[in-house]
Tab-separated table of C-alpha atoms in Angstrom:
chain	number	residue	atom	x	y	z
U	16	MET	CA	16.667	-43.526	-16.844
U	17	LYS	CA	14.985	-40.433	-18.698
U	18	GLY	CA	11.690	-41.307	-16.293
U	19	LEU	CA	14.292	-40.675	-12.746
U	20	VAL	CA	15.243	-37.523	-14.834
U	21	CYS	CA	11.879	-35.913	-14.798
U	22	VAL	CA	10.912	-36.698	-11.196
U	23	LEU	CA	14.437	-35.194	-9.943
U	24	THR	CA	13.708	-32.554	-11.700
U	25	LEU	CA	10.172	-31.860	-11.004
U	26	VAL	CA	11.824	-32.274	-6.943
U	27	VAL	CA	13.936	-29.209	-7.849
U	28	SER	CA	11.784	-27.388	-9.502
U	29	LEU	CA	9.112	-27.621	-6.122
U	30	THR	CA	12.178	-26.852	-3.293
U	31	LEU	CA	13.245	-23.979	-5.218
U	32	ALA	CA	9.065	-22.782	-5.407
U	33	SER	CA	8.897	-23.300	-1.997
U	34	ALA	CA	12.182	-21.711	-0.490
U	35	PHE	CA	10.886	-18.278	-2.174
U	36	ALA	CA	7.662	-18.545	-1.402
U	37	SER	CA	8.284	-18.879	2.139
U	38	ALA	CA	11.586	-16.243	1.113
U	39	GLN	CA	8.596	-12.938	0.579
U	40	PRO	CA	6.694	-12.842	3.455
U	41	ALA	CA	9.748	-12.218	5.105
U	42	ALA	CA	11.205	-9.593	2.312
U	43	ASN	CA	7.776	-8.125	2.960
U	44	ALA	CA	7.392	-7.443	6.531
U	45	ASP	CA	11.833	-6.031	5.651
U	46	VAL	CA	10.103	-4.121	4.111
U	47	GLU	CA	7.550	-3.229	5.702
U	48	LYS	CA	9.976	-2.020	8.970
U	49	LYS	CA	12.421	-0.134	7.009
U	50	LEU	CA	9.229	1.633	5.449
U	51	THR	CA	7.441	2.506	9.074
U	52	GLU	CA	11.258	3.568	9.832
U	53	ALA	CA	11.230	5.921	6.772
U	54	TRP	CA	7.827	7.194	7.938
U	55	THR	CA	8.955	8.021	11.890
U	56	ALA	CA	11.941	9.089	10.611
U	57	TYR	CA	9.658	12.188	8.053
U	58	ASN	CA	6.724	12.520	11.175
U	59	ILE	CA	10.000	13.855	13.618
U	60	GLY	CA	11.826	15.474	10.861
U	61	ASN	CA	14.301	12.892	10.343
U	62	TYR	CA	15.011	13.364	6.724
U	63	LYS	CA	18.080	12.376	6.251
U	64	LYS	CA	17.267	9.170	7.568
U	65	THR	CA	13.514	9.218	5.504
U	66	LEU	CA	15.093	9.847	2.078
U	67	SER	CA	18.066	6.575	2.889
U	68	ILE	CA	15.606	4.438	3.563
U	69	VAL	CA	12.998	5.565	0.382
U	70	GLU	CA	14.881	6.658	-2.473
U	71	PRO	CA	16.157	2.934	-3.506
U	72	LEU	CA	13.072	0.949	-2.668
U	73	ALA	CA	10.693	3.954	-4.852
U	74	GLY	CA	13.632	3.223	-7.294
U	75	GLU	CA	12.561	-0.401	-7.296
U	76	GLY	CA	8.997	0.665	-7.270
U	77	ASN	CA	7.675	0.683	-3.690
U	78	PRO	CA	3.995	3.098	-3.443
U	79	ARG	CA	4.706	3.863	-0.013
U	80	ALA	CA	7.893	4.716	-0.191
U	81	GLN	CA	7.266	6.496	-3.897
U	82	VAL	CA	4.960	8.722	-2.204
U	83	ILE	CA	7.368	9.459	1.565
U	84	LEU	CA	9.547	9.927	-1.230
U	85	GLY	CA	7.179	12.294	-3.143
U	86	ARG	CA	6.010	14.034	-0.833
U	87	CYS	CA	10.120	14.855	0.390
U	88	TYR	CA	10.169	16.697	-2.756
U	89	GLU	CA	6.874	18.544	-2.894
U	90	ASN	CA	7.425	20.629	0.803
U	91	GLY	CA	11.441	20.203	0.196
U	92	LEU	CA	12.193	17.922	3.507
U	93	GLY	CA	15.701	16.856	2.713
U	94	VAL	CA	15.738	18.216	-1.260
U	95	LYS	CA	15.353	21.156	-2.644
U	96	GLN	CA	11.187	22.037	-2.927
U	97	ASP	CA	10.520	20.685	-6.838
U	98	LEU	CA	7.220	19.980	-7.338
U	99	GLY	CA	7.475	18.545	-10.570
U	100	VAL	CA	9.093	15.692	-9.284
U	101	ALA	CA	6.840	14.757	-5.960
U	102	ALA	CA	4.113	14.634	-9.438
U	103	GLN	CA	6.262	12.020	-10.992
U	104	TRP	CA	6.854	10.234	-7.752
U	105	PHE	CA	2.979	10.458	-7.370
U	106	GLN	CA	2.505	9.230	-10.644
U	107	LEU	CA	5.008	6.516	-10.274
U	108	ALA	CA	2.785	5.170	-7.571
U	109	ALA	CA	-1.000	6.314	-8.515
U	110	GLU	CA	-0.517	3.855	-11.886
U	111	GLN	CA	0.370	1.479	-9.137
U	112	ASN	CA	-2.880	2.163	-8.095
U	113	TYR	CA	-2.329	3.353	-4.182
U	114	PRO	CA	-5.099	5.383	-2.852
U	115	GLU	CA	-3.267	7.867	-1.576
U	116	ALA	CA	-0.711	8.053	-4.440
U	117	GLN	CA	-4.078	9.495	-6.042
U	118	ILE	CA	-5.608	12.072	-3.911
U	119	LEU	CA	-2.016	13.178	-4.595
U	120	LEU	CA	-1.636	13.721	-7.682
U	121	ALA	CA	-5.344	14.303	-7.213
U	122	TYR	CA	-4.197	17.291	-5.014
U	123	ALA	CA	-1.542	18.439	-7.461
U	124	TYR	CA	-4.208	18.725	-10.513
U	125	GLU	CA	-5.930	20.316	-9.055
U	126	VAL	CA	-3.912	23.391	-7.911
U	127	GLY	CA	-1.489	22.856	-10.882
U	128	ALA	CA	1.588	21.839	-8.357
U	129	GLY	CA	4.197	20.587	-10.316
U	130	VAL	CA	1.586	20.102	-13.159
U	131	PRO	CA	-0.661	22.120	-15.766
U	132	LYS	CA	-4.143	22.094	-13.713
U	133	ASN	CA	-6.902	19.817	-14.907
U	134	PRO	CA	-9.956	19.353	-13.791
U	135	ARG	CA	-11.294	15.752	-15.491
U	136	GLU	CA	-7.664	14.085	-14.023
U	137	VAL	CA	-8.905	15.676	-10.280
U	138	MET	CA	-11.987	13.643	-10.704
U	139	ASN	CA	-10.685	10.827	-11.959
U	140	LEU	CA	-8.001	9.547	-9.626
U	141	MET	CA	-10.263	11.207	-6.726
U	142	THR	CA	-12.946	8.253	-7.983
U	143	ARG	CA	-10.050	5.308	-8.161
U	144	ALA	CA	-8.985	6.264	-5.058
U	145	ALA	CA	-12.725	6.421	-3.588
U	146	GLU	CA	-13.768	3.242	-5.806
U	147	SER	CA	-10.620	1.049	-3.195
U	148	GLY	CA	-11.981	2.962	-0.031
U	149	ASN	CA	-10.056	5.641	0.490
U	150	ALA	CA	-11.990	7.208	3.281
U	151	GLU	CA	-10.637	10.932	2.375
U	152	ALA	CA	-11.433	10.385	-1.632
U	153	GLN	CA	-14.767	9.163	-0.888
U	154	PHE	CA	-15.384	12.884	0.866
U	155	ASN	CA	-14.170	14.368	-1.867
U	156	LEU	CA	-16.507	13.094	-4.459
U	157	ALA	CA	-19.105	14.373	-1.563
U	158	LEU	CA	-18.161	17.880	-2.004
U	159	ASN	CA	-17.840	17.571	-5.322
U	160	TYR	CA	-21.019	16.129	-6.805
U	161	SER	CA	-22.058	18.822	-3.719
U	162	GLN	CA	-21.344	21.713	-5.428
U	163	GLY	CA	-20.659	19.920	-9.171
U	164	LEU	CA	-17.085	20.329	-9.392
U	165	TYR	CA	-14.789	18.915	-11.653
U	166	GLY	CA	-16.708	18.004	-14.451
U	167	ALA	CA	-18.401	15.723	-11.993
U	168	PRO	CA	-22.604	16.980	-12.543
U	169	LYS	CA	-24.484	18.757	-9.396
U	170	ASN	CA	-26.082	15.208	-8.144
U	171	GLU	CA	-26.889	15.235	-3.970
U	172	GLN	CA	-28.146	11.747	-4.210
U	173	GLU	CA	-24.579	10.929	-5.216
U	174	SER	CA	-22.906	12.990	-2.683
U	175	PHE	CA	-25.327	11.796	0.126
U	176	ARG	CA	-23.702	8.104	-1.218
U	177	TRP	CA	-20.500	8.684	-0.858
U	178	ALA	CA	-20.505	11.331	2.130
U	179	SER	CA	-22.065	7.823	3.233
U	180	LEU	CA	-18.923	5.827	2.707
U	181	ALA	CA	-17.199	7.740	4.428
U	182	ALA	CA	-18.564	8.837	7.274
U	183	GLN	CA	-19.446	4.451	7.834
U	184	GLN	CA	-15.727	4.493	7.957
U	185	GLY	CA	-15.662	7.226	11.316
U	186	TYR	CA	-13.926	10.360	8.636
U	187	ALA	CA	-15.303	13.457	10.734
U	188	GLN	CA	-15.456	14.945	8.086
U	189	ALA	CA	-17.553	12.600	6.018
U	190	GLU	CA	-19.547	12.231	9.739
U	191	ARG	CA	-19.940	16.116	10.018
U	192	PHE	CA	-21.792	16.286	6.105
U	193	LEU	CA	-24.125	13.334	6.577
U	194	GLY	CA	-25.290	15.085	9.728
U	195	ALA	CA	-25.962	18.132	7.506
U	196	CYS	CA	-27.409	16.089	4.855
U	197	TYR	CA	-30.200	14.675	7.132
U	198	GLU	CA	-30.512	17.799	8.566
U	199	PHE	CA	-31.963	19.871	5.822
U	200	GLY	CA	-32.882	17.108	3.636
U	201	PHE	CA	-29.844	16.862	0.557
U	202	GLY	CA	-29.950	13.495	-1.189
U	203	VAL	CA	-31.866	11.940	1.816
U	204	ASN	CA	-34.710	13.198	3.920
U	205	ALA	CA	-34.717	15.315	6.654
U	206	ASN	CA	-34.165	13.103	10.026
U	207	ALA	CA	-33.425	15.473	12.706
U	208	GLU	CA	-32.191	11.776	15.082
U	209	LEU	CA	-30.346	10.906	12.644
U	210	ALA	CA	-28.661	14.250	11.928
U	211	ALA	CA	-28.494	14.689	15.830
U	212	GLU	CA	-26.263	11.665	15.556
U	213	TRP	CA	-24.034	12.033	13.121
U	214	TYR	CA	-23.064	15.877	14.292
U	215	ALA	CA	-22.460	14.682	17.935
U	216	LYS	CA	-19.644	11.717	16.170
U	217	ALA	CA	-17.776	14.236	13.847
U	218	ALA	CA	-18.518	16.767	17.441
U	219	ALA	CA	-16.499	13.881	19.331
U	220	LYS	CA	-13.734	13.865	17.324
U	221	GLY	CA	-13.636	18.251	17.384
U	222	LEU	CA	-15.349	19.486	14.550
U	223	SER	CA	-18.604	21.838	15.772
U	224	ARG	CA	-21.434	21.379	13.198
U	225	GLU	CA	-21.275	24.905	12.067
U	226	GLY	CA	-19.829	26.307	8.651
U	227	SER	CA	-20.359	26.369	5.770
U	228	ILE	CA	-20.184	22.555	5.823
U	229	PHE	CA	-21.333	21.844	1.468
U	230	ASN	CA	-19.172	24.252	0.466
U	231	TYR	CA	-16.465	23.370	2.527
U	232	VAL	CA	-13.065	24.308	0.805
U	233	LYS	CA	-9.546	21.938	0.885
U	234	GLN	CA	-7.057	24.202	1.814
U	235	TYR	CA	-3.501	23.229	1.180
């Protein structure tokens, strides 16, 4: 009898585990659908709907919802603008290694938006996002190493490496930057053919080769 009870217990446990596992994809799909609706509403200016969707999800710890909610507070969309609250939501998502949140929080530390300026945190957060494969963060690191910003040593080779990673993902600003690297021999041997190739890729996305590319200044 004892053996039968153990077998029945095991069967019930396995059945419950299987049911839970099958329910997870459906639950995740439902959340993703809601987040897509929220982002669409955000982009068309329906912030009331955006907030009604993301606020409960953000409170439950969803990092994408936390980022969207942070953006609302950052820009005063549907809520009173509060850069401190925005930074808090970005922080919660960044702690979950969500690259977009890490980048937004890095920008906040860069200009002192809702948090004190902190060059070390700028570099730390941007590096974490870049190492996760985010092209925007990789390009930002290329800029930091090209100019020796935020505690990064000025290093042409490291700048070229990060720009290459971003350019290989089709990030237009990094493609133009890489063109300049090959044109002027910045972090790599000069190569007119490769310079023209990367410039062409950036130009196809609307970026000309004009301007002080190595001293590019981000605008917020």
